[in-house]
């Protein structure tokens, strides 16, 4: 079945690295995404990775994909207070027409 | 600038009333989606459309309907609002069936 799981909360100190984890159950994922939601706002795409990739780096963001374990992670280097938000992992499945399946979201709190 | 808008941003209604939430995008995207966001569930797909006159049911479609008479708009109708439909509703659009979806700012609906 289709299921995406995330831990609900993460708290880090400003300047530290944050690692947000996600697991998924369906091996037919084509794309895996990380979206960011700030309070009172919609979701904004941070980055995405094709299912045939292992890693993607984009400035302070590093995405790691372990297909064997169906595990996706987002690392934010030098975390800032402006990074405080809810982060959603999502996937699209092969031949499912682009429908996004979301995890529950991880609330990242960055303390000065 | 092209954008996606939702209206109203906040709505309070009574059980049994019909409610329509508007979604309008100016990107000329063929693909449009409606999600609801509830604590502990992330975002769940209600309905989606791949083009004019095309509509499809998502994961939680009971009690909701959509229509697509033009490319720009996908209104979401609650036929007879129920308290279980109290939620935040997000509309999204995308240029391709897979890939980034662009989200509106959301509508907070309260059904009393």
Coordinates of C-alpha atoms in Angstrom, one line a residue:
Chain A
X1 CA 0.0 0.0 0.0
X2 CA 0.9 3.6 -0.2
X3 CA 2.3 5.0 3.1
X4 CA 4.8 7.8 3.9
X5 CA 5.9 8.2 7.5
X6 CA 7.8 11.0 9.2
X7 CA 8.6 11.8 12.8
X8 CA 6.5 14.7 13.9
X9 CA 9.0 17.0 15.7
X10 CA 12.7 18.0 15.5
X11 CA 14.4 20.7 17.5
X12 CA 17.9 21.9 16.8
X13 CA 20.2 24.9 17.7
X14 CA 20.9 27.6 15.2
X15 CA 24.1 26.8 13.2
X16 CA 23.7 23.0 13.7
X17 CA 22.7 20.6 10.9
X18 CA 19.2 19.3 10.8
X19 CA 18.3 15.8 9.5
X20 CA 14.6 15.1 8.7
X21 CA 13.8 11.5 7.9
X22 CA 11.1 9.8 5.9
X23 CA 10.2 6.3 5.1
X24 CA 7.9 5.0 2.3
X25 CA 6.4 1.7 1.5
X26 CA 5.8 1.6 -2.2
X27 CA 8.8 0.7 -4.3
X28 CA 7.2 2.1 -7.5
X29 CA 8.0 5.7 -6.5
X30 CA 9.2 7.8 -9.4
X31 CA 9.9 11.1 -7.7
X32 CA 10.4 12.0 -4.0
X33 CA 9.9 15.5 -2.8
X34 CA 10.6 17.8 0.1
X35 CA 8.1 20.6 0.7
X36 CA 8.3 23.4 3.2
X37 CA 5.3 25.0 4.9
X38 CA 5.6 28.2 6.9
X39 CA 2.9 29.2 9.3
X40 CA -0.3 30.2 7.6
X41 CA 1.1 29.6 4.1
X42 CA 0.9 27.0 1.4
X43 CA 3.5 24.4 0.6
X44 CA 6.7 25.4 -1.3
X45 CA 8.8 22.8 -3.1
X46 CA 12.3 22.7 -1.6
X47 CA 13.9 20.0 -3.7
X48 CA 13.1 16.7 -5.3
X49 CA 15.0 13.6 -6.3
X50 CA 14.4 11.0 -9.0
X51 CA 14.0 7.5 -7.7
X52 CA 17.1 6.3 -9.7
X53 CA 19.4 8.8 -7.8
X54 CA 21.1 8.3 -4.5
X55 CA 21.9 11.9 -3.6
X56 CA 21.1 15.4 -4.6
X57 CA 22.7 18.5 -3.2
X58 CA 21.4 22.0 -3.5
X59 CA 23.2 24.7 -1.5
X60 CA 22.5 24.0 2.2
X61 CA 20.2 21.1 1.3
X62 CA 21.3 17.5 0.8
X63 CA 18.8 14.8 0.0
X64 CA 19.8 11.1 0.5
X65 CA 17.8 8.2 -0.9
X66 CA 18.2 4.6 0.2
X67 CA 16.0 2.6 -2.1
X68 CA 16.8 -0.7 -0.5
X69 CA 15.5 0.6 2.9
X70 CA 12.9 2.9 1.3
X71 CA 14.3 5.8 3.3
X72 CA 14.6 9.4 2.3
X73 CA 16.4 12.1 4.3
X74 CA 16.8 15.9 4.1
X75 CA 19.8 17.5 5.7
X76 CA 19.9 21.2 6.2
X77 CA 23.4 22.5 6.9
X78 CA 23.9 25.6 9.1
X79 CA 20.3 25.7 10.2
X80 CA 18.8 29.2 10.7
X81 CA 15.8 30.4 12.6
X82 CA 14.2 31.1 9.2
X83 CA 14.3 27.4 8.5
X84 CA 11.7 26.8 11.3
X85 CA 8.7 25.3 9.5
X86 CA 6.9 22.1 8.8
X87 CA 8.7 19.8 6.2
X88 CA 6.7 17.3 4.2
X89 CA 8.1 14.3 2.4
X90 CA 6.0 13.3 -0.6
X91 CA 6.1 10.7 -3.4
X92 CA 4.6 10.1 -6.8
X93 CA 4.1 6.6 -8.0
X94 CA 4.7 5.1 -11.4
X95 CA 1.6 5.3 -13.5
X96 CA -0.4 7.2 -10.9
X97 CA -0.7 10.4 -12.8
X98 CA 1.3 12.7 -10.6
X99 CA -0.7 12.3 -7.5
X100 CA 1.3 13.3 -4.5
X101 CA 1.3 11.1 -1.4
X102 CA 2.4 13.1 1.7
X103 CA 3.8 12.2 5.0
X104 CA 2.4 13.8 8.1
X105 CA 5.0 16.5 8.2
X106 CA 7.9 17.2 10.6
X107 CA 7.8 20.4 12.6
X108 CA 11.4 21.8 12.7
X109 CA 12.1 24.2 15.6
X110 CA 15.3 26.1 15.4
X111 CA 16.5 27.7 18.7
X112 CA 18.9 30.6 18.8
Chain B
X1 CA 3.3 37.4 -12.3
X2 CA 1.5 34.1 -12.7
X3 CA 0.0 32.8 -9.5
X4 CA -2.5 30.5 -7.9
X5 CA -5.1 32.0 -5.6
X6 CA -7.8 30.6 -3.3
X7 CA -10.9 32.3 -1.9
X8 CA -12.1 32.8 0.6
X9 CA -9.1 32.5 2.9
X10 CA -11.3 31.8 5.9
X11 CA -14.9 30.5 6.0
X12 CA -17.3 29.5 8.8
X13 CA -20.4 27.7 7.8
X14 CA -23.1 25.5 9.4
X15 CA -23.7 21.8 9.1
X16 CA -25.8 20.9 6.0
X17 CA -25.0 24.0 4.0
X18 CA -23.5 23.9 0.5
X19 CA -20.1 25.6 0.3
X20 CA -17.9 26.3 -2.7
X21 CA -14.2 27.0 -2.4
X22 CA -12.5 28.8 -5.3
X23 CA -9.2 28.1 -6.9
X24 CA -7.8 30.1 -9.8
X25 CA -4.4 29.8 -11.5
X26 CA -2.9 32.0 -14.2
X27 CA -0.1 29.6 -15.3
X28 CA -2.3 27.9 -17.8
X29 CA -1.5 24.5 -16.2
X30 CA -3.6 21.6 -17.3
X31 CA -3.3 19.7 -14.0
X32 CA -5.0 20.9 -10.8
X33 CA -5.5 19.3 -7.4
X34 CA -7.4 19.8 -4.2
X35 CA -6.0 18.6 -0.9
X36 CA -7.1 18.8 2.7
X37 CA -4.7 19.2 5.6
X38 CA -5.5 17.8 9.0
X39 CA -3.2 17.3 12.1
X40 CA -1.6 13.9 12.0
X41 CA -2.6 13.2 8.4
X42 CA -0.4 15.5 6.3
X43 CA -2.2 16.4 3.1
X44 CA -4.7 14.1 1.5
X45 CA -5.9 14.3 -2.1
X46 CA -9.6 15.0 -2.6
X47 CA -10.1 15.5 -6.3
X48 CA -7.9 16.3 -9.3
X49 CA -8.2 17.3 -12.9
X50 CA -5.9 16.8 -15.9
X51 CA -7.8 19.3 -18.1
X52 CA -11.0 20.9 -19.1
X53 CA -14.0 18.6 -18.5
X54 CA -11.8 16.0 -16.7
X55 CA -12.2 15.2 -13.0
X56 CA -11.0 12.3 -10.9
X57 CA -11.6 11.2 -7.3
X58 CA -8.8 11.2 -4.9
X59 CA -8.2 9.4 -1.6
X60 CA -10.9 11.3 0.4
X61 CA -13.5 12.4 -2.2
X62 CA -16.8 11.5 -0.3
X63 CA -18.9 14.6 0.3
X64 CA -16.9 16.7 -2.2
X65 CA -17.3 17.5 -5.9
X66 CA -15.3 19.5 -8.5
X67 CA -15.9 20.8 -12.0
X68 CA -13.5 22.0 -14.6
X69 CA -15.1 24.3 -17.2
X70 CA -11.9 26.2 -18.1
X71 CA -8.2 25.8 -17.6
X72 CA -7.8 28.4 -14.9
X73 CA -10.4 27.3 -12.3
X74 CA -11.2 24.2 -10.3
X75 CA -13.9 25.0 -7.7
X76 CA -14.4 22.6 -4.8
X77 CA -18.0 22.1 -3.6
X78 CA -19.1 20.6 -0.3
X79 CA -22.6 19.4 -1.1
X80 CA -23.8 19.3 2.5
X81 CA -21.1 20.4 4.9
X82 CA -20.3 18.2 7.9
X83 CA -18.2 18.9 11.0
X84 CA -15.7 16.3 9.8
X85 CA -14.9 18.6 6.9
X86 CA -13.5 21.3 9.1
X87 CA -10.0 21.5 7.7
X88 CA -7.5 23.6 5.8
X89 CA -7.9 23.1 2.0
X90 CA -5.1 23.6 -0.5
X91 CA -5.4 23.8 -4.2
X92 CA -2.4 23.1 -6.4
X93 CA -1.5 23.1 -10.1
X94 CA 1.3 21.6 -12.2
X95 CA 2.4 21.9 -15.8
X96 CA 3.2 18.2 -16.0
X97 CA 1.5 15.2 -14.5
X98 CA 4.6 14.5 -12.5
X99 CA 7.0 17.0 -11.0
X100 CA 6.5 20.1 -9.0
X101 CA 3.1 21.2 -7.9
X102 CA 2.5 24.8 -7.0
X103 CA 0.3 25.4 -4.0
X104 CA -2.2 28.1 -3.2
X105 CA -2.2 29.8 0.2
X106 CA -5.1 27.6 1.6
X107 CA -8.6 28.1 2.8
X108 CA -9.4 27.5 6.5
X109 CA -13.0 26.1 6.7
X110 CA -14.9 25.6 9.9
X111 CA -18.1 23.7 9.9
X112 CA -20.2 24.4 13.1

